[in-house]
Coordinates of N, CA, C and O and ligand atoms in Angstrom, one line a residue:
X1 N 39.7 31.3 -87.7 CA 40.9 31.9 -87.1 C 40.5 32.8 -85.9 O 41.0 32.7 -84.8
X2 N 39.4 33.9 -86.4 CA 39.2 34.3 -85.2 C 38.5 33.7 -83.8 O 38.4 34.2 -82.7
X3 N 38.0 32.5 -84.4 CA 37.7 31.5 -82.9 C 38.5 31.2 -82.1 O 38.2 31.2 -80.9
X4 N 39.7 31.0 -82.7 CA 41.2 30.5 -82.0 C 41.5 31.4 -81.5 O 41.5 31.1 -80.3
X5 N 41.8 32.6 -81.7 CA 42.0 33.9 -81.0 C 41.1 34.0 -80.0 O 41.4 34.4 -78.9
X6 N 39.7 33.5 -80.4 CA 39.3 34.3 -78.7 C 39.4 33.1 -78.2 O 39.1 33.3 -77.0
X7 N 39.8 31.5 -78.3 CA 39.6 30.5 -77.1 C 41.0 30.6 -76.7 O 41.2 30.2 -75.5
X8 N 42.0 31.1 -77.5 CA 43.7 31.9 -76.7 C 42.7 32.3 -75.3 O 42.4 31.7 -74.3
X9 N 42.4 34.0 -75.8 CA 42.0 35.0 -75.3 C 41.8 34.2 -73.8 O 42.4 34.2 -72.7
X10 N 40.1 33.1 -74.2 CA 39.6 33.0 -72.8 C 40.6 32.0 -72.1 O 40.4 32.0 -70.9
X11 N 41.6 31.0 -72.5 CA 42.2 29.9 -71.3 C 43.2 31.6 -70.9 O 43.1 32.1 -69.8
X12 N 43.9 32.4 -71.9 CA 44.8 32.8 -70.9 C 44.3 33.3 -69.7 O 44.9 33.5 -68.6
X13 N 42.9 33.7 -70.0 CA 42.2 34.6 -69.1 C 41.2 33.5 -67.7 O 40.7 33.8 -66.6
X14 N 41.2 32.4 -68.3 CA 40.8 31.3 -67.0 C 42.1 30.8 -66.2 O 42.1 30.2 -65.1
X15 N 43.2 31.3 -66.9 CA 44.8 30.7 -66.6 C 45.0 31.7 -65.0 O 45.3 31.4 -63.9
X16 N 44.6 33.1 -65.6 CA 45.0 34.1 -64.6 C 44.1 33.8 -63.3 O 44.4 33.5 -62.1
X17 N 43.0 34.1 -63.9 CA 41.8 33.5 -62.6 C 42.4 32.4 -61.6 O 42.2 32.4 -60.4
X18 N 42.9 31.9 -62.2 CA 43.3 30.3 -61.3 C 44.3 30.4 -60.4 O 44.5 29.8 -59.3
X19 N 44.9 31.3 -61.3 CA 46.5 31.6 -60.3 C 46.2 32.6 -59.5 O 47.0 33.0 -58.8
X20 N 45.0 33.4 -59.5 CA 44.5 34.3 -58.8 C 44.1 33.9 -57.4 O 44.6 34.3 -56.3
X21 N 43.1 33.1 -57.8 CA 42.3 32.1 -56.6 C 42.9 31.3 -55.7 O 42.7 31.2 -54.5
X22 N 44.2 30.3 -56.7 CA 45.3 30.0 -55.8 C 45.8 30.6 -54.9 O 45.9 30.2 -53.7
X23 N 46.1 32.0 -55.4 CA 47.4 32.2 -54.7 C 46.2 32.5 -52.9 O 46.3 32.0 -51.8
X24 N 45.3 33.4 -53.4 CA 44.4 33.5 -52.6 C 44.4 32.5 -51.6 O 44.9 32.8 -50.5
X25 N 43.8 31.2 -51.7 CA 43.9 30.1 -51.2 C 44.9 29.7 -50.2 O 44.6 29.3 -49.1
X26 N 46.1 29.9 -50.4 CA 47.5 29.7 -50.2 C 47.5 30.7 -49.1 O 47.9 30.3 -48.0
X27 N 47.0 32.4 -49.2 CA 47.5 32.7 -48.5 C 46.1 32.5 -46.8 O 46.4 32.4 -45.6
X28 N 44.9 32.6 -47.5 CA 44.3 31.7 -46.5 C 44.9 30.6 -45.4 O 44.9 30.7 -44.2
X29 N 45.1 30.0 -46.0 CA 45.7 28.8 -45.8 C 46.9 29.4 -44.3 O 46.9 28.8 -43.2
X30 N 47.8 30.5 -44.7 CA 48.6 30.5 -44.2 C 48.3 31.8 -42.8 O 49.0 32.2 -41.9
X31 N 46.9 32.2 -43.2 CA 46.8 33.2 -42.4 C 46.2 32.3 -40.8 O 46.2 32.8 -39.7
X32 N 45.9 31.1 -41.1 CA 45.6 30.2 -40.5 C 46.1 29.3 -39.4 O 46.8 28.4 -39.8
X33 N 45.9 29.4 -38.1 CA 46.6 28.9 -37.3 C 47.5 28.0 -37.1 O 47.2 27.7 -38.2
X34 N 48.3 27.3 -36.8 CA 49.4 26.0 -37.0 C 48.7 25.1 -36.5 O 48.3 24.1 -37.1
X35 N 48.4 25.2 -35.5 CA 47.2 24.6 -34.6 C 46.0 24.5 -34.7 O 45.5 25.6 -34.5
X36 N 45.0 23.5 -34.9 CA 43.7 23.6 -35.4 C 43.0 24.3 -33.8 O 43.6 24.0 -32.7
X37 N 41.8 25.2 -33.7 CA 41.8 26.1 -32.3 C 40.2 24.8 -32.2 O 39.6 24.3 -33.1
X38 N 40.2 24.6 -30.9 CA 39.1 23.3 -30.4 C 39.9 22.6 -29.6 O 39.5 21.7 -28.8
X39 N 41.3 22.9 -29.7 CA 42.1 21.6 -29.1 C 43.4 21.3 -28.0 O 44.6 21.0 -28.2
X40 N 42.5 21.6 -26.3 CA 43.3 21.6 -25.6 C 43.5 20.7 -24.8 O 42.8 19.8 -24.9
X41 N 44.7 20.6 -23.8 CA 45.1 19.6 -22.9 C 43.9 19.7 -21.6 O 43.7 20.8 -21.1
X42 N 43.4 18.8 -21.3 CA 42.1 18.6 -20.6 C 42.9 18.3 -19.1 O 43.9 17.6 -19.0
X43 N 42.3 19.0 -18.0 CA 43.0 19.2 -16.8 C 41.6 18.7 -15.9 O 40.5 19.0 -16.1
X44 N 42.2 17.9 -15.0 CA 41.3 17.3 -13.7 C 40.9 18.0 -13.0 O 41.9 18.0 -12.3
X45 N 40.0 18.9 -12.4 CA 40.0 19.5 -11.4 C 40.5 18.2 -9.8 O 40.2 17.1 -9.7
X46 N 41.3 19.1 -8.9 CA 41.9 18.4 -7.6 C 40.9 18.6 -6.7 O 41.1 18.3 -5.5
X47 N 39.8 18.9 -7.0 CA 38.5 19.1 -5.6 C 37.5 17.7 -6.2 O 37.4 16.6 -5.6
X48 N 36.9 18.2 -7.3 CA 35.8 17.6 -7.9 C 36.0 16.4 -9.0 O 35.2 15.5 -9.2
X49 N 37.1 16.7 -9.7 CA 37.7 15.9 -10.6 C 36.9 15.6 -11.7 O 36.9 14.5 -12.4
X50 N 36.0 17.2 -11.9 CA 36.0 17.7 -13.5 C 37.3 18.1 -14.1 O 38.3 18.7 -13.8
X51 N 36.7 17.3 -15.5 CA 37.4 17.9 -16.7 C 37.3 19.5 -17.7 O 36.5 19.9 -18.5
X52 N 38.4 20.1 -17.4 CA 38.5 21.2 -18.1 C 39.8 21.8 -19.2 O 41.1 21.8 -19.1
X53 N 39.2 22.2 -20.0 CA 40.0 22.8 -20.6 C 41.4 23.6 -20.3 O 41.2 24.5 -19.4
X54 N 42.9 23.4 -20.8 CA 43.7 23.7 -19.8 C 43.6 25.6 -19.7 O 44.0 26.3 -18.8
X55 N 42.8 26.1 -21.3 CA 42.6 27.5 -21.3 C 41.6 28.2 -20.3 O 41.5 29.4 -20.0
X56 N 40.7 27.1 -19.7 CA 39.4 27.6 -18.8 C 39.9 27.2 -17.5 O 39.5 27.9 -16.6
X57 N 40.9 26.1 -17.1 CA 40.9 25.7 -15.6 C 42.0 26.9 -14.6 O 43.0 27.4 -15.0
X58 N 41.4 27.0 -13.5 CA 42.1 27.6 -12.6 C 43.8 27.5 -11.9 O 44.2 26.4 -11.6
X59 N 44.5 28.2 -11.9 CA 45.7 27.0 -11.6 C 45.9 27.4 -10.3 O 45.5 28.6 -10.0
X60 N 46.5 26.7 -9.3 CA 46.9 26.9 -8.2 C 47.9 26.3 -7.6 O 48.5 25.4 -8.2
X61 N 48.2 26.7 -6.5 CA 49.7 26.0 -6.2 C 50.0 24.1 -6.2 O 51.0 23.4 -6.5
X62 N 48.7 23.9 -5.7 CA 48.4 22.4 -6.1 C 48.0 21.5 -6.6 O 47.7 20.4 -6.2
X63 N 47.9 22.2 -8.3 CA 47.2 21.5 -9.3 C 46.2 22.6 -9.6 O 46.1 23.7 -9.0
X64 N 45.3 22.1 -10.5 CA 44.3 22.7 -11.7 C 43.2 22.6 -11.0 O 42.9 21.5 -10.6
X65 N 42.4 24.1 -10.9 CA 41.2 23.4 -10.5 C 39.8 24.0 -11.4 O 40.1 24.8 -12.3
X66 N 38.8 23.7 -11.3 CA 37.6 23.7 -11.9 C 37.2 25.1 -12.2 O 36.7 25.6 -13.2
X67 N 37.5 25.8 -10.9 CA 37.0 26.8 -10.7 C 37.6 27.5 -9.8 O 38.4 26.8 -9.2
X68 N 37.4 29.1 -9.2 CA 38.2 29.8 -8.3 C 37.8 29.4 -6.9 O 38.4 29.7 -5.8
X69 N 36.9 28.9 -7.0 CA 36.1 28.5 -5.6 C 36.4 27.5 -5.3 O 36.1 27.3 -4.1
X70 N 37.0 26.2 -5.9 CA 37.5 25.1 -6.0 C 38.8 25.2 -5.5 O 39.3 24.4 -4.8
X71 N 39.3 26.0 -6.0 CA 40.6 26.1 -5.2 C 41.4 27.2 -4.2 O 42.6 27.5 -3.8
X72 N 39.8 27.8 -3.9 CA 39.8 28.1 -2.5 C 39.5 27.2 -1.9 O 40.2 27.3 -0.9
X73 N 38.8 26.4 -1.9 CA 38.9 25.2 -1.0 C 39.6 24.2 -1.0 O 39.3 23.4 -0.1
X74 N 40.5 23.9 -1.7 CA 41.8 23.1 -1.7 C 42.9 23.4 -1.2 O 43.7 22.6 -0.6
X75 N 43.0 25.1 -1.4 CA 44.4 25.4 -1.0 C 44.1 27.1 0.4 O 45.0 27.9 0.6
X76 N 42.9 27.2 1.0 CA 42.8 28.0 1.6 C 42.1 27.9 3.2 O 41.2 28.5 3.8
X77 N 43.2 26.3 3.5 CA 42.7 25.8 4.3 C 43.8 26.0 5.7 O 43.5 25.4 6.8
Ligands
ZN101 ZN1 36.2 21.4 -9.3

């Protein structure tokens, strides 16, 4: 009998753990961007016609460019 009592004891007590870890999990989960971060819209440069990131490329009046020097020479003509 008292075996039974402590294998109660230990699932209630693996029960809590779990819903612990879960919830944990969950809120990971949620602290977590909507958007996986690695993943942008890739932009042509208009001089050289590298590819860049739309968070790294330059923008300028006439398209995206590589670099600030790049579209100084595109558009500071
Ligand atoms: Zn360029």
């Amino acid at each position: 009998m008292k075996f039974l009592l402590f294998l109660v004891v230990v699932l209630i007590g693996a029960w809590f753990w779990r819903q612990r870890s879960l919830k944990r999990d969950r809120q990971k989960a949620q602290a977590k961007p909507s958007t996986p971060s690695g993943q942008h819209i890739m932009l042509s440069c208009s001089v050289c016609g590298v590819h860049v990131p739309d968070n790294e490329a330059v923008a300028g009046q006439r398209g995206a460019y590589c670099s600030a020097e790049h579209r100084r020479q595109a558009e500071d003509l």
